[in-house]
PDB file of C-alpha atoms in Angstrom:
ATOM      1  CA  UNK D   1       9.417  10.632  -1.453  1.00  0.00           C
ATOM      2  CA  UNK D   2       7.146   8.423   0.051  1.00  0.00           C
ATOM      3  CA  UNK D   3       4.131   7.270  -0.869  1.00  0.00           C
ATOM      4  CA  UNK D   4       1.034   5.626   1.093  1.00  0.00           C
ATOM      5  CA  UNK D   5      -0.919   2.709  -0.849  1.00  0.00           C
ATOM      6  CA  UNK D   6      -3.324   0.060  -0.045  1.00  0.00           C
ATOM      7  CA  UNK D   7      -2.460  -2.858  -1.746  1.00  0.00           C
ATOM      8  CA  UNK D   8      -5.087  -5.824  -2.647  1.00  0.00           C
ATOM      9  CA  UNK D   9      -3.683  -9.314  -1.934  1.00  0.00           C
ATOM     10  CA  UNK D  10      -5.445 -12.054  -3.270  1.00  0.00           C
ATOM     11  CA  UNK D  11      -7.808 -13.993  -1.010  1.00  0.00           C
ATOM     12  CA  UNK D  12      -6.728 -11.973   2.019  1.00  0.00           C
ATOM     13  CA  UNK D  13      -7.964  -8.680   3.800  1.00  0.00           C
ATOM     14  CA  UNK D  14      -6.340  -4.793   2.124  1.00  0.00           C
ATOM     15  CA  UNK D  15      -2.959  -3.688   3.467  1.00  0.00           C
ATOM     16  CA  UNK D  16      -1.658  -0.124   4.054  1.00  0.00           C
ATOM     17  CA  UNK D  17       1.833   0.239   3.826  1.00  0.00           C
ATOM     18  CA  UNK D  18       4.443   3.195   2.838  1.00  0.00           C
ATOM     19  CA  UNK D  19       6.239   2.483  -0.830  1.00  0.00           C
ATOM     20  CA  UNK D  20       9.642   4.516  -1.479  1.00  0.00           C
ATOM     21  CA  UNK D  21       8.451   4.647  -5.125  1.00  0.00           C
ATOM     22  CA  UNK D  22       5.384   3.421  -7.529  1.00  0.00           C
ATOM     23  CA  UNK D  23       6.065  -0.257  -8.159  1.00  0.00           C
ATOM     24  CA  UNK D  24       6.610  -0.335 -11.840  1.00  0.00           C
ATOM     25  CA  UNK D  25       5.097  -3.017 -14.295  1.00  0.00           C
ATOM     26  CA  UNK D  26       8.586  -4.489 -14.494  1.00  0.00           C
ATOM     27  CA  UNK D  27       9.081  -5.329 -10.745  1.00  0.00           C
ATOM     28  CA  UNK D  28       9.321  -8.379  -9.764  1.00  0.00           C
ATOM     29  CA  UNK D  29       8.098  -7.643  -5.987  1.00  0.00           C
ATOM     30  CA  UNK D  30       6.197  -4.733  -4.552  1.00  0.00           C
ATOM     31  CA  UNK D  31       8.567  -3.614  -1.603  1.00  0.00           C
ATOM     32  CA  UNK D  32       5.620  -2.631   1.421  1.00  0.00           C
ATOM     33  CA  UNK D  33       7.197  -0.475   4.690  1.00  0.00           C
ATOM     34  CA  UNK D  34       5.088  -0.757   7.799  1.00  0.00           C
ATOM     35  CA  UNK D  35       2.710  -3.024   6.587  1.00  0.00           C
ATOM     36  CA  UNK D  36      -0.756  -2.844   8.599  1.00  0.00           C
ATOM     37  CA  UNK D  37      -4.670  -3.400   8.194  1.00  0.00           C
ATOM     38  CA  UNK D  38      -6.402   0.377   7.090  1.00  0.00           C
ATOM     39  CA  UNK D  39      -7.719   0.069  10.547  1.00  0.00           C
ATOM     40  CA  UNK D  40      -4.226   0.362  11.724  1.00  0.00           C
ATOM     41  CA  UNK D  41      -3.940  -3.492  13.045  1.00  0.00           C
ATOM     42  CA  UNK D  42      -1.880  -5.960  12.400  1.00  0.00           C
ATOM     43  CA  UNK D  43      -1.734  -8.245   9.492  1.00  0.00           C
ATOM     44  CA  UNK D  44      -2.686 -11.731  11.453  1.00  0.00           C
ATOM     45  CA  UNK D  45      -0.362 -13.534   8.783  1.00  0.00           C
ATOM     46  CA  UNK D  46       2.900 -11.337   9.377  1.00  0.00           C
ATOM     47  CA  UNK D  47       4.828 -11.582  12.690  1.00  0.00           C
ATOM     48  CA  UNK D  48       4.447  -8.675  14.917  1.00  0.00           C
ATOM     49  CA  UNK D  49       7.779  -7.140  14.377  1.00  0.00           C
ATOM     50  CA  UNK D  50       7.842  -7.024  10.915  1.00  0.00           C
ATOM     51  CA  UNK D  51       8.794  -3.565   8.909  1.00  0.00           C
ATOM     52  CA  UNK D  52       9.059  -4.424   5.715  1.00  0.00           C
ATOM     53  CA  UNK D  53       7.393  -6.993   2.990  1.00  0.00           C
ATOM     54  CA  UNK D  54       8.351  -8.057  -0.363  1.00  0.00           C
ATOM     55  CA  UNK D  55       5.780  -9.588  -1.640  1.00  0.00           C
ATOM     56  CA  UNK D  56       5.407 -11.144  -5.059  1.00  0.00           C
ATOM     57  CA  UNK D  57       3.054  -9.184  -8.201  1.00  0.00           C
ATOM     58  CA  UNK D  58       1.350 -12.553  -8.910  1.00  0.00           C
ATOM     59  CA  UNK D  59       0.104 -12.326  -5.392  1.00  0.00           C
ATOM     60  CA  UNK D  60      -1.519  -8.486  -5.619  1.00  0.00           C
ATOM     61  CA  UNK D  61      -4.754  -7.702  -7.501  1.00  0.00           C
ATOM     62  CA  UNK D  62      -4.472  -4.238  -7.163  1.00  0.00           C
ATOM     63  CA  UNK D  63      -2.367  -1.042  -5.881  1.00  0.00           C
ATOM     64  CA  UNK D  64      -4.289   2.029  -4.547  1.00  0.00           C
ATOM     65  CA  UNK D  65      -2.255   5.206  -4.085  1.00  0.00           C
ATOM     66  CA  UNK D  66      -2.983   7.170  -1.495  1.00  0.00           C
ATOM     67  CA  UNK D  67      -3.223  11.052  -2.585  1.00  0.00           C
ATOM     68  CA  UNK D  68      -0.438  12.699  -0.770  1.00  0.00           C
ATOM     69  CA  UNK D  69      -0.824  15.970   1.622  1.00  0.00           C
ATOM     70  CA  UNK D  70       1.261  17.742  -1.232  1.00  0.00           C
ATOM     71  CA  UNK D  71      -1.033  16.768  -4.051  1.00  0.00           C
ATOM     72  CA  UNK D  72      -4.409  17.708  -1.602  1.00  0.00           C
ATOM     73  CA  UNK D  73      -2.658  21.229  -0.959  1.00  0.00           C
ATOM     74  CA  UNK D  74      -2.464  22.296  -4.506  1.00  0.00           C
ATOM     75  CA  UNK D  75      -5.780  20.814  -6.151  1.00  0.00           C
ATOM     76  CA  UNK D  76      -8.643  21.575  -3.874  1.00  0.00           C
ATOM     77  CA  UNK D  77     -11.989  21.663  -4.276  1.00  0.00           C
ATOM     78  CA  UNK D  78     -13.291  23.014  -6.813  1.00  0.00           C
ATOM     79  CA  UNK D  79     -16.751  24.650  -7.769  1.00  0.00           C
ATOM     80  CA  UNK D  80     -18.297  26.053 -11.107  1.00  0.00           C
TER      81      UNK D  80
END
């Protein structure tokens, strides 16, 4: 299952990116699949044909998961 996450790289702008799985504390990388800006640019500092980036934890400040259309469809909103 895939996953969509926006992941925080220090000193540098937010990339989206699909993840086949939540990195776990115990990776050494964070494996990112068609890495883009959430504006759906390209990263200036990657080369334009690039599909996938391992980049390194001491490099990431943070890993936002994206809710997925699966989760959305069975919590909804709800009112009291």
């Amino acid at each position: 299952m895939s996953v969509t996450a926006i992941v925080h790289v220090n000193n540098e702008e937010p990339i989206m990116c699909e993840m086949d799985e939540i990195p776990q504390p115990t990776d050494q990388v964070v494996k990112m699949i068609n890495p883009r800006r959430p504006d759906g640019k390209e990263v200036f500092f990657l080369d334009e044909n690039v599909s996938v980036v391992l980049m390194p934890w001491h490099r990431i400040n943070l890993v936002q998961v994206m809710p997925s259309a699966e989760v959305e469809d069975i919590i909804g909103f709800v009112r009291e």
